[in-house]
C-alpha atoms as an extended CHARMM CRD file, in Angstrom:
* protein
*
        83  EXT
         1         1  SER       CA            114.1370000000      153.6960000000       61.9030000000  PROA      1               0.0000000000
         2         2  ARG       CA            113.0290000000      156.9370000000       60.2880000000  PROA      2               0.0000000000
         3         3  ASN       CA            110.6110000000      157.8050000000       57.5650000000  PROA      3               0.0000000000
         4         4  VAL       CA            110.6300000000      161.2100000000       55.8850000000  PROA      4               0.0000000000
         5         5  SER       CA            107.6520000000      163.2120000000       54.6390000000  PROA      5               0.0000000000
         6         6  SER       CA            106.9190000000      166.6920000000       53.3560000000  PROA      6               0.0000000000
         7         7  ARG       CA            103.4970000000      166.6040000000       55.0540000000  PROA      7               0.0000000000
         8         8  ASP       CA            102.6740000000      168.8430000000       58.0080000000  PROA      8               0.0000000000
         9         9  ALA       CA            103.4550000000      167.4470000000       61.4940000000  PROA      9               0.0000000000
        10        10  ASP       CA             99.8130000000      167.7360000000       62.5950000000  PROA      10              0.0000000000
        11        11  VAL       CA             98.6640000000      165.7530000000       59.5640000000  PROA      11              0.0000000000
        12        12  LEU       CA            101.2770000000      163.0660000000       60.2410000000  PROA      12              0.0000000000
        13        13  LEU       CA            100.2000000000      162.9470000000       63.8830000000  PROA      13              0.0000000000
        14        14  LEU       CA             96.6060000000      162.2600000000       62.8230000000  PROA      14              0.0000000000
        15        15  GLU       CA             97.7900000000      159.5640000000       60.3980000000  PROA      15              0.0000000000
        16        16  VAL       CA             99.8120000000      157.8110000000       63.1020000000  PROA      16              0.0000000000
        17        17  GLN       CA             96.9500000000      158.0510000000       65.6090000000  PROA      17              0.0000000000
        18        18  ALA       CA             94.5170000000      156.5820000000       63.0650000000  PROA      18              0.0000000000
        19        19  ALA       CA             96.9020000000      153.6740000000       62.4050000000  PROA      19              0.0000000000
        20        20  LEU       CA             97.2060000000      153.0220000000       66.1400000000  PROA      20              0.0000000000
        21        21  PHE       CA             93.4320000000      153.2830000000       66.7260000000  PROA      21              0.0000000000
        22        22  SER       CA             92.6830000000      150.8990000000       63.8510000000  PROA      22              0.0000000000
        23        23  ARG       CA             94.8390000000      148.2430000000       65.5330000000  PROA      23              0.0000000000
        24        24  SER       CA             93.4750000000      148.9540000000       69.0360000000  PROA      24              0.0000000000
        25        25  ILE       CA             96.9470000000      149.9780000000       70.2050000000  PROA      25              0.0000000000
        26        26  GLN       CA             96.8600000000      151.9970000000       73.4070000000  PROA      26              0.0000000000
        27        27  PHE       CA             99.0210000000      155.1090000000       73.5060000000  PROA      27              0.0000000000
        28        28  ILE       CA             99.7390000000      158.2570000000       75.4530000000  PROA      28              0.0000000000
        29        29  GLU       CA            100.5760000000      161.2950000000       73.2970000000  PROA      29              0.0000000000
        30        30  ARG       CA            102.4690000000      164.3780000000       74.3350000000  PROA      30              0.0000000000
        31        31  ASP       CA            104.0130000000      166.9230000000       71.9800000000  PROA      31              0.0000000000
        32        32  TYR       CA            104.2660000000      164.6230000000       68.9370000000  PROA      32              0.0000000000
        33        33  LEU       CA            105.6220000000      161.6940000000       70.9900000000  PROA      33              0.0000000000
        34        34  MET       CA            103.4130000000      158.6530000000       71.4820000000  PROA      34              0.0000000000
        35        35  ARG       CA            104.2680000000      155.9110000000       73.9410000000  PROA      35              0.0000000000
        36        36  CYS       CA            102.4370000000      152.8220000000       72.7180000000  PROA      36              0.0000000000
        37        37  THR       CA            101.5220000000      149.4270000000       74.1340000000  PROA      37              0.0000000000
        38        38  ALA       CA            100.4350000000      146.4770000000       72.0260000000  PROA      38              0.0000000000
        39        39  GLY       CA            100.2990000000      143.2990000000       74.1030000000  PROA      39              0.0000000000
        40        40  ASP       CA            103.8140000000      142.7150000000       75.4420000000  PROA      40              0.0000000000
        41        41  ILE       CA            105.3590000000      145.2590000000       73.0750000000  PROA      41              0.0000000000
        42        42  THR       CA            106.0820000000      148.8110000000       74.2080000000  PROA      42              0.0000000000
        43        43  PHE       CA            107.3530000000      151.3060000000       71.6570000000  PROA      43              0.0000000000
        44        44  GLU       CA            107.4860000000      154.9970000000       70.8610000000  PROA      44              0.0000000000
        45        45  VAL       CA            106.5040000000      156.8810000000       67.7490000000  PROA      45              0.0000000000
        46        46  GLU       CA            107.7870000000      160.4460000000       67.4380000000  PROA      46              0.0000000000
        47        47  ILE       CA            107.2380000000      163.0500000000       64.7490000000  PROA      47              0.0000000000
        48        48  LEU       CA            110.3000000000      165.2490000000       64.3120000000  PROA      48              0.0000000000
        49        49  ARG       CA            111.0730000000      168.2730000000       62.1500000000  PROA      49              0.0000000000
        50        50  LEU       CA            114.2990000000      167.9670000000       60.2040000000  PROA      50              0.0000000000
        51        51  PRO       CA            116.5240000000      171.0100000000       60.7780000000  PROA      51              0.0000000000
        52        52  ARG       CA            116.7110000000      173.5570000000       57.9480000000  PROA      52              0.0000000000
        53        53  LEU       CA            114.3380000000      171.5160000000       55.7990000000  PROA      53              0.0000000000
        54        54  GLU       CA            110.6110000000      171.6070000000       55.2320000000  PROA      54              0.0000000000
        55        55  LEU       CA            110.4470000000      167.9210000000       56.0840000000  PROA      55              0.0000000000
        56        56  HSD       CA            109.2930000000      165.8120000000       59.0080000000  PROA      56              0.0000000000
        57        57  CYS       CA            110.2450000000      162.2830000000       59.9510000000  PROA      57              0.0000000000
        58        58  ILE       CA            108.4360000000      159.6110000000       61.9020000000  PROA      58              0.0000000000
        59        59  ASN       CA            110.8090000000      157.8430000000       64.2700000000  PROA      59              0.0000000000
        60        60  PHE       CA            109.8190000000      154.4260000000       65.6460000000  PROA      60              0.0000000000
        61        61  LYS       CA            111.6550000000      152.9930000000       68.6550000000  PROA      61              0.0000000000
        62        62  ARG       CA            111.0650000000      149.6630000000       70.4030000000  PROA      62              0.0000000000
        63        63  ILE       CA            111.2510000000      149.9520000000       74.1950000000  PROA      63              0.0000000000
        64        64  SER       CA            110.4710000000      146.3630000000       75.1910000000  PROA      64              0.0000000000
        65        65  GLY       CA            109.0420000000      143.1380000000       73.8080000000  PROA      65              0.0000000000
        66        66  GLU       CA            110.0580000000      140.6130000000       71.1870000000  PROA      66              0.0000000000
        67        67  SER       CA            111.9130000000      142.2940000000       68.3430000000  PROA      67              0.0000000000
        68        68  TRP       CA            110.3720000000      140.1120000000       65.6000000000  PROA      68              0.0000000000
        69        69  LEU       CA            106.8370000000      140.9200000000       66.8200000000  PROA      69              0.0000000000
        70        70  TYR       CA            107.7760000000      144.6070000000       66.9380000000  PROA      70              0.0000000000
        71        71  GLN       CA            109.1440000000      144.4580000000       63.3690000000  PROA      71              0.0000000000
        72        72  LYS       CA            105.9020000000      142.8840000000       62.1400000000  PROA      72              0.0000000000
        73        73  LEU       CA            103.8520000000      145.5600000000       63.9060000000  PROA      73              0.0000000000
        74        74  TYR       CA            106.1710000000      148.3400000000       62.6790000000  PROA      74              0.0000000000
        75        75  HSD       CA            105.8300000000      147.2740000000       59.0290000000  PROA      75              0.0000000000
        76        76  SER       CA            102.0670000000      146.9740000000       59.3850000000  PROA      76              0.0000000000
        77        77  LEU       CA            101.7930000000      150.4700000000       60.8920000000  PROA      77              0.0000000000
        78        78  LEU       CA            104.1340000000      152.0210000000       58.3540000000  PROA      78              0.0000000000
        79        79  ALA       CA            102.1720000000      150.5050000000       55.4540000000  PROA      79              0.0000000000
        80        80  SER       CA             98.9930000000      152.2060000000       56.6800000000  PROA      80              0.0000000000
        81        81  ILE       CA            100.4890000000      155.6870000000       57.2520000000  PROA      81              0.0000000000
        82        82  ARG       CA            100.3200000000      157.9960000000       54.2430000000  PROA      82              0.0000000000
        83        83  MET       CA            103.6750000000      159.7120000000       54.1560000000  PROA      83              0.0000000000
């Protein structure tokens, strides 16, 4: 799922990292893509620039793990990120 913001990509990156740190979620970040591990859940968070617009989106993608646990984690993370 995607979430759109007019904030700068670097600012969004810091927001996402802070949300992950606050939940002790381990991640590896490379070029605005974070591969995250929280228990048995593996997911990615990517910050993308929307073409021809001054907007960015945060794209969350579950890689593995229980989907209902991922959804709970996703909503918790999204609630703490200032878009």
